[in-house]
Short mmCIF file of C-alpha atoms in Angstrom, two decimals:
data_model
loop_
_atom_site.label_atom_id
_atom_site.label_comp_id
_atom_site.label_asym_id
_atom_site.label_seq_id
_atom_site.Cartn_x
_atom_site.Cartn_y
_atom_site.Cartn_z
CA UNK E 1 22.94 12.74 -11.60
CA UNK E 2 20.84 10.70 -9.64
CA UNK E 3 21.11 6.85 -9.95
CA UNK E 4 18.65 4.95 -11.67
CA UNK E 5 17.70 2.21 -8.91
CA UNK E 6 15.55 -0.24 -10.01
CA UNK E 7 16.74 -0.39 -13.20
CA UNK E 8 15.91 -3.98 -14.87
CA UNK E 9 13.89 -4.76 -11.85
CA UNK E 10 10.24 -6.09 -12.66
CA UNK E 11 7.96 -4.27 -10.58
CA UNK E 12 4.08 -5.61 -9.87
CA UNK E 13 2.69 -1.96 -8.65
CA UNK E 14 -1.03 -3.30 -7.34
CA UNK E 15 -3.63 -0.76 -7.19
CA UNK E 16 -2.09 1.11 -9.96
CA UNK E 17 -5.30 2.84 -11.17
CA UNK E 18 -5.25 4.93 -7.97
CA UNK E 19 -3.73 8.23 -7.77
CA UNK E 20 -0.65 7.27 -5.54
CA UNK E 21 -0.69 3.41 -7.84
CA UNK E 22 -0.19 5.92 -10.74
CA UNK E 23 2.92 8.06 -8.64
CA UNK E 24 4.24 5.22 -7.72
CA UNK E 25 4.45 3.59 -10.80
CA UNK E 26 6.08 6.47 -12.22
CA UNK E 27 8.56 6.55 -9.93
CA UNK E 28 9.30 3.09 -10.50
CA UNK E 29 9.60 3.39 -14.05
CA UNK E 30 12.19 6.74 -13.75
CA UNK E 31 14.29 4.47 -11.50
CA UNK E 32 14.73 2.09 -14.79
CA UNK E 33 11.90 -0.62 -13.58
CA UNK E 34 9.85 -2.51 -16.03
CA UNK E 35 6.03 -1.74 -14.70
CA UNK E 36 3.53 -4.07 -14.42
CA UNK E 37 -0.15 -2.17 -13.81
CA UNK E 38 -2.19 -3.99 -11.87
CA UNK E 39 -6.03 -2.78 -11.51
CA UNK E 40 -9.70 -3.89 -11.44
CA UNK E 41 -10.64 -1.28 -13.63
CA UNK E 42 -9.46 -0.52 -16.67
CA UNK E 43 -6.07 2.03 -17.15
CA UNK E 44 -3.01 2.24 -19.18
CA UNK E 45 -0.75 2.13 -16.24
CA UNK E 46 2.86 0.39 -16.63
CA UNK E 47 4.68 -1.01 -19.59
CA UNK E 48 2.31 -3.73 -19.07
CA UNK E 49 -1.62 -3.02 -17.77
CA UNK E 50 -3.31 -5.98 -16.27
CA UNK E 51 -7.06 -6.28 -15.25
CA UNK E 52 -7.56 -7.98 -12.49
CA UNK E 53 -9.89 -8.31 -9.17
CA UNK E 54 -7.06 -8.61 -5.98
CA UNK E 55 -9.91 -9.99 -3.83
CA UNK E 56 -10.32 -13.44 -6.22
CA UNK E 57 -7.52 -16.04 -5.71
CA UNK E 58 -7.71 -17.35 -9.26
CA UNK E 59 -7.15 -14.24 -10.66
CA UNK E 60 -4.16 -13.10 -8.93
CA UNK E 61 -2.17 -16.36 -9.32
CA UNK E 62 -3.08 -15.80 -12.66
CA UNK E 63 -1.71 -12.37 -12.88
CA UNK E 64 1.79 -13.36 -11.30
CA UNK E 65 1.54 -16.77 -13.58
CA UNK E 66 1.41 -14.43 -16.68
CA UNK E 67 4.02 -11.58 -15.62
CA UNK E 68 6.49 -14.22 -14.67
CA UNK E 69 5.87 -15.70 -18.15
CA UNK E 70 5.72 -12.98 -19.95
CA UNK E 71 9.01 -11.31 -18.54
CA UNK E 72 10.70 -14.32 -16.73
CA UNK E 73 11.34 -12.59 -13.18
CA UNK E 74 9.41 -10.67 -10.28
CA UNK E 75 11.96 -8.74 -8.19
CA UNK E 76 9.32 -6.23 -6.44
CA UNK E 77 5.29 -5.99 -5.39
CA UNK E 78 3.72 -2.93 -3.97
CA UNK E 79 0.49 -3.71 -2.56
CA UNK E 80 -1.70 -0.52 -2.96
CA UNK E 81 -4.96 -1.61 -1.88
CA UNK E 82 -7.26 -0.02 0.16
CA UNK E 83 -11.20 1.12 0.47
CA UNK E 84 -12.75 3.32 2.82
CA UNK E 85 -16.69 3.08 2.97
CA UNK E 86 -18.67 5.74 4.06
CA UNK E 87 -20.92 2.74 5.98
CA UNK E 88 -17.38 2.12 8.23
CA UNK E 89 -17.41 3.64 11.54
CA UNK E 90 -18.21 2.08 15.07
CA UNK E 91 -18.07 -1.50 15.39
CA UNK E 92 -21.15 -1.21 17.38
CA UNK E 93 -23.23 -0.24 14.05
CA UNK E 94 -21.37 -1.25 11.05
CA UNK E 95 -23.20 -3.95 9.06
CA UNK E 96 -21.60 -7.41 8.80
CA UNK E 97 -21.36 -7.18 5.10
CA UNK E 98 -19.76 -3.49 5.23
CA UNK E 99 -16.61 -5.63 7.80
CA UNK E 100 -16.65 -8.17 4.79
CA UNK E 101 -16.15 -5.53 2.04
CA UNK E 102 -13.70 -3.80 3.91
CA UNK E 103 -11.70 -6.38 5.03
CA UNK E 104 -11.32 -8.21 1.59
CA UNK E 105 -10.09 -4.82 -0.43
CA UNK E 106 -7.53 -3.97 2.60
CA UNK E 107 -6.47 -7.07 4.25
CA UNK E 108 -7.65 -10.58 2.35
CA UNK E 109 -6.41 -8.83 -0.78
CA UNK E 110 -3.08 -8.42 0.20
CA UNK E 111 -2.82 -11.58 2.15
CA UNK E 112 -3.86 -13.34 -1.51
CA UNK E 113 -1.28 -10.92 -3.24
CA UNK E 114 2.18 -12.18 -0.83
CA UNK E 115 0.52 -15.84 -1.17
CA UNK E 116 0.93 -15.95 -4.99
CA UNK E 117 3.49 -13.24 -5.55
CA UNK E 118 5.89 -14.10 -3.04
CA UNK E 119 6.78 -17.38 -4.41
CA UNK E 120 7.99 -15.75 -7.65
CA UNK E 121 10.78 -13.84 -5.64
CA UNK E 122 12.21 -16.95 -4.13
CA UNK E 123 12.08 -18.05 -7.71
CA UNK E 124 13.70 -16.04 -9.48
CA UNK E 125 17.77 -15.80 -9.63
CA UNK E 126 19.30 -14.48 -7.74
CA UNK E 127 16.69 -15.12 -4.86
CA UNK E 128 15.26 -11.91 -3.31
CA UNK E 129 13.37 -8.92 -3.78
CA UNK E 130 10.86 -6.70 -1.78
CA UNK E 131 7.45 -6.29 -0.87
CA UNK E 132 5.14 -3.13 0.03
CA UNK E 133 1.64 -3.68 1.78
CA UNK E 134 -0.14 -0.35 1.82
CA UNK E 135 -1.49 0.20 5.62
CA UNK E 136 -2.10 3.51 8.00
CA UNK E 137 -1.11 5.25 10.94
CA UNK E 138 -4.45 4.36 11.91
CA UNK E 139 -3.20 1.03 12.50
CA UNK E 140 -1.10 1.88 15.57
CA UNK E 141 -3.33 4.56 17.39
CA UNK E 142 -6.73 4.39 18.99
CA UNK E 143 -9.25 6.85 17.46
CA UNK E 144 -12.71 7.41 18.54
CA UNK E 145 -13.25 8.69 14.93
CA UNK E 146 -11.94 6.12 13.05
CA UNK E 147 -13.44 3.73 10.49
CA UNK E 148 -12.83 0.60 12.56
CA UNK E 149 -13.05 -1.72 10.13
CA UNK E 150 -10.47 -0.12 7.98
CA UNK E 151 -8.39 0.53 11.19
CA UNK E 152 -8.68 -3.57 12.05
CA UNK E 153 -7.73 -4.81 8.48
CA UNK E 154 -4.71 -2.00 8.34
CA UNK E 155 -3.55 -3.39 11.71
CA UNK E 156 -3.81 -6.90 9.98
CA UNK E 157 -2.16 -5.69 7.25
CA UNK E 158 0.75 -4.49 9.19
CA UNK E 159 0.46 -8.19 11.71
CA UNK E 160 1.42 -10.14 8.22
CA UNK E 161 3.93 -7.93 6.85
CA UNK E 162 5.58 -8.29 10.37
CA UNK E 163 5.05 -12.49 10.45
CA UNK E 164 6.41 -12.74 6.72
CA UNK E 165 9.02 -10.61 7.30
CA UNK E 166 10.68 -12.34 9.44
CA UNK E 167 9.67 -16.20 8.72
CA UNK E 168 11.52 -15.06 4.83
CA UNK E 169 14.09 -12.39 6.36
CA UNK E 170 17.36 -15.49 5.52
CA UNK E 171 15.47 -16.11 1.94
CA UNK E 172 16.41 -12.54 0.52
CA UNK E 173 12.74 -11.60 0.18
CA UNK E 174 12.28 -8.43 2.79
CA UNK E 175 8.58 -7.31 3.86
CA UNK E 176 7.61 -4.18 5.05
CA UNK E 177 4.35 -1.85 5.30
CA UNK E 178 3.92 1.71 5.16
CA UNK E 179 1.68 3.51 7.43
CA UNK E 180 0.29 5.91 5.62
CA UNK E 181 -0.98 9.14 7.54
CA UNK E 182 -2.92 11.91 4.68
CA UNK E 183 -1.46 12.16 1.18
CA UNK E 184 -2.39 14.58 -1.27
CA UNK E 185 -5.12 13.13 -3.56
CA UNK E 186 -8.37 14.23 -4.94
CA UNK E 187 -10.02 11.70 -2.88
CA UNK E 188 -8.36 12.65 0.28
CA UNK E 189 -9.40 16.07 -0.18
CA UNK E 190 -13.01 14.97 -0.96
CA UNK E 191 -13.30 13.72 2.64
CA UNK E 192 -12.80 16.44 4.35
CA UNK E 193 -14.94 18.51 1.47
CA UNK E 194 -17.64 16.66 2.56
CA UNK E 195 -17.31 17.95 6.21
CA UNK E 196 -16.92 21.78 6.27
CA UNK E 197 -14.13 22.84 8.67
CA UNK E 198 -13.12 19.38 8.87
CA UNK E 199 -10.09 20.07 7.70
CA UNK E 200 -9.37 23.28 9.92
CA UNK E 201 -9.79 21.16 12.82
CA UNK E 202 -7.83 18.27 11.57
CA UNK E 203 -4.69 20.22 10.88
CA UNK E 204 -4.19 21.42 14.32
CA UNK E 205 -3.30 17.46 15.22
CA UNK E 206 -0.87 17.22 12.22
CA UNK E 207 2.34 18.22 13.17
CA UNK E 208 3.71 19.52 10.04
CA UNK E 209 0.09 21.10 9.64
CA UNK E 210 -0.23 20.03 5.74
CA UNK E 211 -0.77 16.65 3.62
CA UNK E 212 2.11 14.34 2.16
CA UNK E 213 2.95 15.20 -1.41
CA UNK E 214 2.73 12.29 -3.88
CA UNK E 215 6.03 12.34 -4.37
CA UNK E 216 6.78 12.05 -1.06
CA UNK E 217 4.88 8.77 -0.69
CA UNK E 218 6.01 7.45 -4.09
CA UNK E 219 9.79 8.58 -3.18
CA UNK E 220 9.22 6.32 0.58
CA UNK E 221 7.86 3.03 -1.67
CA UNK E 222 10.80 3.75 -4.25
CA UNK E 223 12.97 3.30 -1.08
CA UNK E 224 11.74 0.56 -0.02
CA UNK E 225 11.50 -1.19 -3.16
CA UNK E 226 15.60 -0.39 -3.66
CA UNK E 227 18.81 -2.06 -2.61
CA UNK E 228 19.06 0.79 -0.31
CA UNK E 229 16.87 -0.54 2.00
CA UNK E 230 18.34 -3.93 2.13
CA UNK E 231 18.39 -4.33 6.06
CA UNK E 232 14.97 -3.18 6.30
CA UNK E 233 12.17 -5.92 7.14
CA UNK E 234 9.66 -7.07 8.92
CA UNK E 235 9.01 -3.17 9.67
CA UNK E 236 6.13 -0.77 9.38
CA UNK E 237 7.43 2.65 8.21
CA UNK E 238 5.34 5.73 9.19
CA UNK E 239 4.54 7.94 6.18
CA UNK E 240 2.70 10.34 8.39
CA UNK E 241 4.44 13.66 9.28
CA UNK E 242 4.62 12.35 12.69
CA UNK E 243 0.98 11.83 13.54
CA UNK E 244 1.27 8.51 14.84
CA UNK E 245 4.08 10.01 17.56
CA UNK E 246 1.76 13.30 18.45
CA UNK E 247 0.13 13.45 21.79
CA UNK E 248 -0.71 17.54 21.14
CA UNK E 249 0.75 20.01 19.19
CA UNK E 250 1.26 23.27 19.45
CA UNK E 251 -0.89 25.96 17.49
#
């Protein structure tokens, strides 16, 4: 029988109203976790659902101010934000204002989230816990395809995780990212169903030729949420089925 993890553990799941937020949460709550839902838009998500916007300051200190009073600890954040906009593509071309909305859902988001969130681990007895910043593989490659705003703010993304990991690594509090490469979601699929043969052409680069399961993804973030990871930090762990390590692949 498989051992329940997390159990007791209060775990701030951020992003929880997306497809993989949902998964994850899930997972955290089989592992014996007490779920908190966080989301800009409204959803049931957790044992306790929480509106919020994770690009205002006030209202995230006021969502960690509230969980730690409601439940008296925080022992775990996953950070599961993220936008892609269709406007995102060269720097040479994007508009200033599409940089600014990309930048505060992926990177000034979570940057607000480990400001206000991360002071609740060192606060809470025993000391410790972990955080999860959602980034991609597209954060450690060049692409002449990518959306390079997204790219830049996942690459920030992973810059802080690295920097906080270490300056808390002796505090108990461990930091680490996950680079995720394509999961299997409705709105992954609907990119490349926008683009016919998109996907054909894409596959031949993936090395295990298919998209991440969601419980693969939510199974990595359990991981790293456990005791089991303890002497991970400071790390960015690919999620990708090797993409980020494929120069060609055979067909």
């Amino acid at each position: 029988m498989a051992v329940s993890v997390l159990v007791d553990k209060v775990c701030v799941v951020n992003g929880a109203a997306s497809t993989i937020g949902r998964a994850v949460a899930d997972r955290f709550a089989r592992e014996g976790a007490l779920v908190v839902g966080v989301d800009k838009d409204e959803h049931s998500v957790g044992d306790h659902a929480v509106r919020a916007d994770l690009t205002d300051e006030s209202q995230v200190q006021a969502m960690y101010d509230g969980v730690v009073d409601k439940y008296g600890r925080l022992d775990v954040i996953y950070n599961n934000m993220g936008l892609m906009d269709r406007g995102d593509h060269s720097a040479l071309d994007i508009s200033l204002q599409t940089w600014r909305a990309v930048h505060d859902a992926n990177l000034t988001s979570i940057f607000l989230s480990c400001k206000h969130g991360i002071p609740h681990l060192l606060n809470t007895a025993p000391v410790g816990g972990s955080v999860i910043n959602s980034a991609s593989f597209l954060a450690a490659v060049g692409s002449a395809t990518a959306p390079m705003a997204y790219a830049a703010a996942k690459a920030g993304v992973v810059q802080l995780t690295r920097d906080l990991g270490v300056h808390l690594a002796r505090s108990g509090v461990r930091v680490n990212a996950v680079l995720f490469g394509p999961i299997e979601t409705p709105d992954q699929r609907a990119v490349f169903d926008r683009n016919p043969g998109a996907l054909e052409k894409r596959l031949v680069h993936w090395p295990m030729g298919r998209f991440g399961a969601l419980e693969e993804a939510a199974g990595t973030i359990a991981f790293l949420a456990g005791d089991d990871s303890g002497f991970i930090t400071a790390t960015a762990v690919p999620l990708d089925g090797g993409i980020t390590e494929a120069f060609t692949v055979p067909e």
